[in-house]
């Protein structure tokens, strides 16, 4: 087990290249199950969630091979409808995409209930509603979801909650169903468009991805193809926030600026200078940052995944800023850790009220989930002295080479093995 150490106070300067989008990758890899021949996915991020999903493809009989750690070749020809009630599926939430993909391909799936970050209740009722509307029978037996269908028939499905996962999962299940499926009140995230692009390249007929009505005309077979993933807007947003907190002049490379409009607007309101070009952003903080309020919303609103890193930035800004997460109201576990580092944050009615500016102090802190980890790393960059962060398994699930990327920007950040005593303390905390 390792921990990250950050020595605060070193100014970030230079260029950082953004990797492929985690939340696309975790759907693209299972989507390959639906093809009858080889699928090649280019530009995948080098993160543990993607490796776990690739291993799950092997468990069901697929063969996978990597080129240069970024290009994944998947041959689905020998895949079978193997039940996956336990084991690796429990490691990450996105293994729920095996439900839609295996149902679409084999008309049946058995998948252990997903794990992933603890952000409060994360139901999958809308996924199940979609599968049932397509003609599947769904039962929950001892913590695993059993899904079976004699045949899948297109249906009109209205999502009661706008959900990224349910939208993608229903697309996966519907692309080979008979007839037309319409998903209403669909999520509009760029990752959904990316998955629809892969499926379309495989021969699927999908219209409207990126809007709130998606129409899918089922096709009998899907073939292999080559697809390049979109850049990770949340990883980009994390480095943009780090640059606003601790940077002088930072260039974010391989980014689609339109995917980050809500974040960029808020940063401009705070006094950060941002210049956009096709696939790069230049970020330079002003001398004095002014606090703002943020409220997370579904895309294109402010992303919940950036709320935690943004909270760290607000500790640097003058006045009071209120952070409200309407997607995951319990996504607040980073707050106690930031307080340990001297932040002035009150939680009232589910909102975090951040008063600044304060000088953060290095401390021993724990990443309780992926984006909390990012928030703490940024806190370490601006804190006095050394910050020690444990819980790296969360950070490694979603950020490729974070310490290396920050080191290249001039940060003093490194990993060390934890002692046995530290591991004991960590496990008991
Ligand atoms: N929801 C339901 N029922 C459902 C599905 C969702 O009530 O059947 C609720 C959720 O509880 C939540 C809201 O709807 O309040 C939105 O959930 P959504 O389904 O959109 O989330 P998700 O698909 O499970 C993905 C990302 C998350 C990201 C959310 C933002 C993946 C693998 N995960 O989760 O990413 O926070 O969308 O909507 O794509 C992360 O990257 O750190 C992360 C947690």
XYZ file of N, CA and C in Angstrom, residues 208-406:
597
model
N -29.875 11.138 -31.848
C -30.248 12.006 -30.729
C -29.343 11.908 -29.517
N -28.266 11.134 -29.576
C -27.368 11.073 -28.408
C -26.809 12.475 -28.169
N -26.845 12.908 -26.911
C -26.430 14.287 -26.601
C -27.633 15.212 -26.446
N -28.834 14.691 -26.782
C -30.075 15.423 -26.495
C -30.868 14.586 -25.490
N -32.042 15.110 -25.069
C -32.746 14.317 -24.060
C -33.709 13.284 -24.643
N -33.702 13.134 -25.969
C -34.475 12.027 -26.564
C -33.551 11.243 -27.497
N -33.356 9.979 -27.181
C -32.474 9.128 -28.005
C -33.338 8.057 -28.669
N -33.185 7.937 -29.995
C -33.964 6.926 -30.738
C -33.014 5.865 -31.267
N -33.365 4.615 -31.019
C -32.495 3.506 -31.429
C -33.328 2.535 -32.248
N -32.891 2.257 -33.476
C -33.554 1.222 -34.271
C -32.686 -0.023 -34.204
N -33.231 -1.095 -33.654
C -32.442 -2.303 -33.436
C -31.927 -2.910 -34.735
N -30.735 -3.493 -34.676
C -30.162 -4.199 -35.837
C -29.806 -5.620 -35.364
N -29.807 -6.607 -36.297
C -29.563 -7.985 -35.832
C -28.117 -8.250 -35.422
N -27.164 -7.602 -36.085
C -25.762 -7.895 -35.741
C -24.952 -6.607 -35.706
N -23.877 -6.674 -34.951
C -22.929 -5.550 -34.875
C -21.538 -6.094 -35.173
N -20.740 -5.262 -35.828
C -19.400 -5.728 -36.209
C -18.322 -4.925 -35.494
N -17.103 -5.387 -35.592
C -15.977 -4.706 -34.954
C -15.663 -3.383 -35.629
N -14.862 -2.578 -34.984
C -14.454 -1.290 -35.554
C -13.294 -0.737 -34.733
N -12.833 0.434 -35.119
C -11.765 1.135 -34.399
C -12.349 2.451 -33.911
N -12.100 2.792 -32.665
C -12.706 4.005 -32.107
C -11.690 4.711 -31.218
N -11.647 6.038 -31.328
C -10.771 6.820 -30.440
C -11.622 7.550 -29.416
N -11.254 7.392 -28.167
C -12.037 7.928 -27.046
C -11.893 9.450 -26.946
N -12.869 10.106 -26.344
C -12.784 11.559 -26.101
C -11.881 11.829 -24.879
N -11.329 13.059 -24.778
C -10.529 13.400 -23.600
C -11.396 13.483 -22.343
N -10.770 13.285 -21.209
C -11.481 13.249 -19.927
C -11.743 14.671 -19.429
N -13.010 15.097 -19.493
C -13.320 16.480 -19.085
C -13.153 16.646 -17.579
N -13.301 15.567 -16.815
C -13.171 15.707 -15.358
C -11.685 15.751 -14.969
N -10.867 14.951 -15.639
C -9.421 15.051 -15.367
C -8.940 16.450 -15.767
N -9.396 16.910 -16.942
C -9.008 18.262 -17.393
C -9.450 19.293 -16.361
N -10.698 19.175 -15.910
C -11.223 20.122 -14.921
C -10.405 20.103 -13.641
N -9.947 18.926 -13.258
C -9.145 18.813 -12.032
C -7.837 19.593 -12.184
N -7.164 19.446 -13.340
C -5.902 20.181 -13.542
C -6.152 21.685 -13.730
N -7.297 22.015 -14.306
C -7.623 23.448 -14.446
C -7.786 24.059 -13.052
N -8.487 23.346 -12.185
C -8.694 23.844 -10.817
C -7.351 23.902 -10.079
N -6.519 22.873 -10.277
C -5.189 22.885 -9.637
C -4.396 24.102 -10.127
N -4.515 24.405 -11.422
C -3.779 25.547 -11.986
C -4.319 26.851 -11.406
N -5.637 26.922 -11.220
C -6.223 28.144 -10.648
C -5.786 28.313 -9.196
N -5.588 27.186 -8.493
C -5.218 27.248 -7.075
C -3.720 27.470 -6.884
N -2.916 26.809 -7.726
C -1.474 26.766 -7.439
C -0.616 27.128 -8.644
N -1.240 27.628 -9.708
C -0.482 27.792 -10.949
C -0.054 29.222 -11.229
N 0.829 29.323 -12.235
C 1.178 30.637 -12.774
C 0.601 30.689 -14.185
N 1.191 29.867 -15.056
C 0.634 29.756 -16.414
C 0.628 28.277 -16.779
N -0.537 27.708 -16.914
C -0.610 26.274 -17.205
C -1.424 26.067 -18.484
N -0.912 25.207 -19.352
C -1.636 24.861 -20.575
C -2.163 23.436 -20.416
N -3.457 23.307 -20.620
C -4.116 22.003 -20.541
C -4.263 21.534 -21.987
N -3.633 20.417 -22.311
C -3.581 19.953 -23.695
C -4.487 18.732 -23.860
N -5.084 18.579 -25.033
C -6.011 17.492 -25.345
C -7.283 17.631 -24.515
N -7.992 18.709 -24.771
C -9.221 18.977 -24.028
C -10.253 19.508 -25.029
N -11.534 19.271 -24.763
C -12.591 19.869 -25.587
C -13.215 20.968 -24.727
N -12.844 22.253 -24.958
C -13.293 23.326 -24.055
C -14.804 23.380 -23.871
N -15.588 23.070 -24.910
C -17.061 23.127 -24.784
C -17.577 22.181 -23.704
N -16.843 21.103 -23.420
C -17.291 20.152 -22.398
C -17.157 20.716 -20.986
N -16.479 21.872 -20.863
C -16.167 22.400 -19.532
C -16.710 23.804 -19.325
N -17.715 24.173 -20.131
C -18.162 25.575 -20.099
C -18.599 26.040 -18.713
N -19.311 25.185 -17.975
C -19.813 25.617 -16.661
C -18.645 25.890 -15.709
N -17.639 25.046 -15.733
C -16.465 25.267 -14.863
C -15.732 26.545 -15.286
N -15.521 26.693 -16.591
C -14.748 27.848 -17.063
C -15.468 29.157 -16.731
N -16.800 29.146 -16.836
C -17.567 30.356 -16.509
C -17.371 30.717 -15.040
N -17.420 29.716 -14.161
C -17.263 29.977 -12.729
C -15.854 30.483 -12.420
N -14.871 29.902 -13.075
C -13.488 30.337 -12.818
C -13.271 31.774 -13.296
N -13.888 32.106 -14.428
C -13.754 33.493 -14.921
C -14.389 34.453 -13.935
N -15.558 34.044 -13.388
C -16.203 34.889 -12.363
C -15.283 35.104 -11.168
N -14.448 34.120 -10.878
C -13.543 34.223 -9.718
C -12.323 35.095 -10.001
N -12.098 35.374 -11.300
C -10.940 36.206 -11.637
C -9.795 35.430 -12.264
N -10.073 34.200 -12.700
C -9.028 33.398 -13.354
C -9.047 33.727 -14.848
N -7.857 33.904 -15.423
C -7.781 34.147 -16.866
C -7.735 32.804 -17.578
N -8.635 32.637 -18.543
C -8.666 31.383 -19.301
C -8.749 31.726 -20.778
N -7.841 31.152 -21.562
C -7.926 31.347 -23.018
C -8.137 29.989 -23.666
N -9.030 29.978 -24.659
C -9.389 28.702 -25.279
C -8.857 28.614 -26.696
N -8.362 27.435 -27.092
C -8.161 27.174 -28.521
C -8.806 25.825 -28.803
N -8.600 25.258 -29.999
C -9.340 24.047 -30.371
C -9.263 22.955 -29.317
N -8.044 22.579 -28.962
C -7.924 21.454 -28.037
C -6.989 21.778 -26.870
N -6.872 23.079 -26.571
C -6.036 23.480 -25.440
C -6.720 24.597 -24.647
N -6.347 24.681 -23.394
C -6.804 25.795 -22.558
C -5.590 26.364 -21.838
N -5.530 27.686 -21.763
C -4.466 28.350 -21.015
C -5.105 28.888 -19.740
N -4.515 28.572 -18.599
C -5.108 28.968 -17.315
C -4.084 29.744 -16.501
N -4.495 30.940 -16.057
C -3.611 31.727 -15.208
C -4.461 32.438 -14.152
N -4.217 32.145 -12.868
C -5.068 32.754 -11.846
C -4.742 34.224 -11.680
N -5.755 35.020 -11.332
C -5.488 36.426 -11.038
C -4.796 36.524 -9.686
N -4.422 37.750 -9.290
C -3.720 37.928 -8.009
C -4.651 37.605 -6.848
N -5.944 37.982 -7.029
C -6.878 37.823 -5.925
C -8.118 37.089 -6.440
N -8.382 35.913 -5.887
C -9.560 35.167 -6.339
C -10.772 35.558 -5.505
N -11.925 35.664 -6.188
C -13.163 36.060 -5.523
C -14.057 34.821 -5.425
N -14.665 34.603 -4.259
C -15.510 33.415 -4.079
C -16.750 33.425 -4.973
N -17.226 32.237 -5.295
C -18.501 32.105 -6.033
C -19.278 30.951 -5.403
N -20.569 30.892 -5.693
C -21.380 29.743 -5.283
C -21.450 28.775 -6.464
N -21.493 27.486 -6.176
C -21.755 26.532 -7.267
C -22.831 25.539 -6.847
N -23.581 25.102 -7.841
C -24.610 24.087 -7.611
C -24.426 23.043 -8.715
N -24.234 21.797 -8.341
C -24.018 20.782 -9.375
C -25.355 20.400 -10.000
N -25.308 20.159 -11.291
C -26.505 19.798 -12.053
C -26.113 18.791 -13.123
N -27.107 18.188 -13.763
C -26.761 17.298 -14.870
C -26.140 18.137 -15.989
N -25.386 17.477 -16.877
C -24.722 18.165 -17.977
C -25.743 18.945 -18.812
N -25.471 20.142 -19.227
C -24.215 20.884 -19.162
C -24.045 21.734 -17.903
N -24.729 21.408 -16.825
C -24.531 22.135 -15.572
C -23.177 21.810 -14.949
N -22.930 22.384 -13.793
C -21.628 22.175 -13.133
C -21.518 20.706 -12.700
N -20.443 19.997 -13.102
C -20.381 18.552 -12.820
C -20.153 18.219 -11.346
N -20.918 17.267 -10.839
C -20.710 16.813 -9.458
C -19.274 16.337 -9.246
N -18.676 15.751 -10.292
C -17.321 15.199 -10.135
C -16.264 16.284 -9.927
N -16.612 17.549 -10.148
C -15.620 18.616 -9.914
C -15.939 19.440 -8.675
N -17.029 19.109 -8.030
C -17.441 19.889 -6.858
C -16.410 19.798 -5.742
N -15.854 18.601 -5.524
C -14.904 18.435 -4.411
C -13.590 19.183 -4.666
N -12.946 18.996 -5.837
C -11.747 19.806 -6.104
C -12.024 21.311 -6.040
N -13.214 21.715 -6.512
C -13.547 23.143 -6.526
C -13.644 23.702 -5.104
N -14.121 22.857 -4.175
C -14.233 23.287 -2.775
C -12.850 23.672 -2.237
N -11.844 22.889 -2.612
C -10.477 23.225 -2.185
C -10.080 24.602 -2.718
N -10.393 24.853 -3.986
C -10.032 26.151 -4.579
C -10.689 27.303 -3.814
N -11.939 27.083 -3.377
C -12.655 28.164 -2.683
C -11.968 28.570 -1.375
N -11.178 27.668 -0.781
C -10.482 28.039 0.469
C -9.459 29.139 0.207
N -9.108 29.294 -1.062
C -8.111 30.282 -1.468
C -8.734 31.640 -1.817
N -10.066 31.661 -1.946
C -10.737 32.845 -2.498
C -11.280 33.744 -1.392
N -11.419 35.026 -1.691
C -11.946 35.995 -0.722
C -13.456 35.863 -0.609
N -13.936 35.878 0.619
C -15.373 35.846 0.910
C -15.890 34.423 1.061
N -17.215 34.310 0.943
C -17.832 33.022 1.239
C -18.448 32.432 -0.023
N -18.202 31.159 -0.244
C -18.792 30.465 -1.397
C -19.588 29.271 -0.907
N -20.727 29.019 -1.536
C -21.593 27.909 -1.116
C -21.579 26.836 -2.203
N -21.287 25.605 -1.792
C -21.241 24.479 -2.731
C -22.417 23.560 -2.431
N -23.276 23.342 -3.430
C -24.439 22.466 -3.242
C -24.407 21.379 -4.315
N -24.455 20.127 -3.891
C -24.451 19.024 -4.856
C -25.865 18.464 -4.968
N -26.527 18.741 -6.080
C -27.910 18.254 -6.231
C -27.931 16.831 -6.786
N -26.777 16.325 -7.241
C -26.752 14.962 -7.794
C -26.479 13.963 -6.666
N -25.424 14.209 -5.893
C -25.084 13.354 -4.742
C -24.956 14.250 -3.519
N -26.060 14.405 -2.785
C -26.040 15.364 -1.679
C -25.094 14.933 -0.558
N -24.725 13.638 -0.528
C -23.843 13.172 0.557
C -22.365 13.159 0.130
N -22.069 13.764 -1.027
C -20.678 13.737 -1.516
C -19.881 14.828 -0.797
N -19.681 14.628 0.489
C -19.097 15.690 1.320
C -17.966 15.167 2.198
N -17.469 13.956 1.880
C -16.515 13.340 2.808
C -15.153 14.030 2.816
N -14.910 14.851 1.816
C -13.624 15.569 1.766
C -13.602 16.730 2.761
N -14.807 17.141 3.216
C -14.891 18.370 4.023
C -14.124 18.220 5.344
N -14.347 17.089 6.034
C -13.654 16.900 7.321
C -12.146 16.911 7.122
N -11.696 16.322 6.021
C -10.253 16.271 5.774
C -9.711 17.678 5.484
N -10.472 18.463 4.721
C -10.025 19.842 4.435
C -10.007 20.663 5.726
N -10.968 20.379 6.605
C -10.987 21.099 7.885
C -9.743 20.766 8.698
N -9.347 19.493 8.646
C -8.124 19.065 9.324
C -6.920 19.856 8.839
N -7.035 20.353 7.605
C -5.938 21.133 7.010
C -6.148 22.633 7.231
N -7.081 22.973 8.114
C -7.309 24.365 8.514
C -8.334 25.122 7.683
N -9.060 24.407 6.806
C -10.085 25.099 6.011
C -11.239 25.517 6.917
N -11.882 26.626 6.564
C -13.065 27.069 7.309
C -14.293 26.717 6.471
N -14.904 25.590 6.800
C -16.064 25.112 6.020
C -17.148 24.669 6.990
N -18.365 25.166 6.765
C -19.510 24.717 7.564
C -20.424 23.931 6.641
N -21.045 22.884 7.171
C -22.035 22.176 6.353
C -23.407 22.519 6.917
N -24.257 23.073 6.059
C -25.601 23.465 6.500
C -26.607 23.067 5.443
N -27.573 22.272 5.856
C -28.638 21.868 4.926
C -28.084 21.223 3.666
N -27.034 20.430 3.802
C -26.485 19.719 2.642
C -25.555 20.560 1.784
N -25.355 21.834 2.145
C -24.415 22.661 1.374
C -23.154 22.884 2.199
N -22.042 23.040 1.513
C -20.788 23.371 2.193
C -20.546 24.865 2.010
N -20.323 25.544 3.126
C -20.117 26.991 3.074
C -18.642 27.242 3.376
N -17.932 27.715 2.377
C -16.473 27.826 2.467
C -16.101 29.299 2.620
N -15.367 29.616 3.676
C -14.954 31.001 3.873
C -13.445 31.109 3.695
N -13.024 32.100 2.934
C -11.601 32.243 2.653
C -11.209 33.699 2.580
N -9.946 33.955 2.309
C -8.927 32.919 2.078
C -8.314 32.461 3.388
N -7.920 31.174 3.417
C -7.157 30.686 4.569
C -5.883 30.028 4.054
N -4.892 29.976 4.932
C -3.666 29.246 4.614
C -3.903 27.808 5.035
N -3.909 26.890 4.098
C -4.056 25.485 4.493
C -2.735 24.990 5.085
N -2.851 24.056 6.020
C -1.660 23.476 6.657
C -1.570 22.008 6.281
N -0.373 21.541 5.955
C -0.176 20.123 5.639
C -0.652 19.251 6.789
N -1.241 18.093 6.464
C -1.732 17.179 7.511
C -1.783 15.776 6.919
N -2.104 14.801 7.786
C -2.321 13.434 7.286
C -3.797 13.289 6.993
N -4.147 13.020 5.762
C -5.560 12.960 5.387
C -5.831 11.704 4.556
N -7.127 11.393 4.446
C -7.516 10.142 3.784
C -8.497 10.437 2.644
N -8.203 9.897 1.480
C -9.128 10.037 0.349
C -10.202 8.980 0.501
N -11.455 9.420 0.670
C -12.521 8.450 0.886
C -13.188 8.054 -0.424
N -12.977 8.836 -1.460
C -13.461 8.494 -2.795
C -12.576 9.194 -3.809
N -12.821 8.874 -5.083
C -11.921 9.340 -6.143
C -11.742 10.856 -6.172
N -12.854 11.590 -6.230
C -12.718 13.052 -6.400
C -12.357 13.743 -5.089
N -12.662 13.081 -3.951
C -12.170 13.602 -2.671
C -10.649 13.544 -2.708
N -10.107 12.459 -3.288
C -8.652 12.324 -3.414
C -8.068 13.483 -4.203
N -8.711 13.833 -5.320
C -8.225 14.952 -6.138
C -8.276 16.258 -5.353
N -9.356 16.421 -4.567
C -9.505 17.647 -3.770
C -8.352 17.754 -2.772
N -7.948 16.628 -2.188
C -6.893 16.646 -1.173
C -5.523 16.860 -1.796
N -5.315 16.308 -2.984
C -4.032 16.546 -3.663
C -3.893 18.045 -3.952
N -4.957 18.666 -4.441
C -4.885 20.111 -4.731
C -4.654 20.886 -3.435
N -5.310 20.438 -2.353
C -5.088 21.095 -1.059
C -3.618 20.986 -0.670
N -3.032 19.816 -0.897
C -1.613 19.625 -0.573
C -0.718 20.564 -1.365
N -1.095 20.837 -2.608
C -0.265 21.712 -3.466
C -0.182 23.138 -2.911
N -1.252 23.565 -2.205
C -1.272 24.964 -1.740
C -1.045 25.079 -0.228
N -0.904 23.929 0.450
C -0.776 23.982 1.921
C 0.665 24.273 2.326
N 0.807 24.780 3.548
C 2.149 24.927 4.121
C 2.638 23.547 4.536
N 3.884 23.236 4.230
C 4.467 21.981 4.693
C 4.001 20.792 3.881
N 4.046 19.621 4.532
C 3.817 18.378 3.783
C 2.454 17.781 4.112
N 1.745 17.378 3.079
C 0.457 16.689 3.243
C 0.652 15.228 2.855
N 0.122 14.331 3.677
C 0.206 12.890 3.383
C -1.186 12.391 3.086
N -1.351 11.771 1.940
C -2.696 11.326 1.537
C -2.717 9.800 1.414
N -3.622 9.166 2.131
C -3.808 7.718 1.972
C -5.129 7.480 1.227
N -5.372 6.212 0.899
C -6.592 5.889 0.134
C -6.343 6.020 -1.370
N -5.087 5.712 -1.779
C -4.735 5.941 -3.190
C -5.459 5.021 -4.155
N -6.010 3.900 -3.626
C -6.711 3.003 -4.555
C -7.863 3.746 -5.226
N -8.416 4.746 -4.547
C -9.485 5.534 -5.177
C -8.905 6.410 -6.294
N -7.806 7.090 -5.981
C -7.222 8.012 -6.968
C -6.772 7.229 -8.211
N -6.175 6.056 -7.990
C -5.664 5.262 -9.111
C -6.783 4.695 -9.978
N -8.000 4.656 -9.441
C -9.123 4.179 -10.247
C -9.441 5.162 -11.355
N -9.089 6.441 -11.147
C -9.570 7.434 -12.108
C -8.566 8.428 -12.647
N -7.382 8.519 -12.079
C -6.403 9.498 -12.576
C -5.151 8.782 -13.040
N -4.832 8.967 -14.322
C -3.613 8.346 -14.869
C -2.402 9.141 -14.402
N -1.443 8.463 -13.798
C -0.143 9.071 -13.442
C -0.256 10.465 -12.844
N -1.101 10.613 -11.839
C -1.321 11.958 -11.312
C -0.032 12.569 -10.744
N 0.744 11.775 -10.015
C 1.949 12.357 -9.405
C 2.935 12.778 -10.496
N 3.031 11.973 -11.549
C 3.985 12.305 -12.621
C 3.532 13.571 -13.359
N 2.238 13.645 -13.655
C 1.743 14.821 -14.390
C 1.980 16.093 -13.573
N 1.736 16.012 -12.262
C 1.933 17.216 -11.422
C 3.418 17.524 -11.246
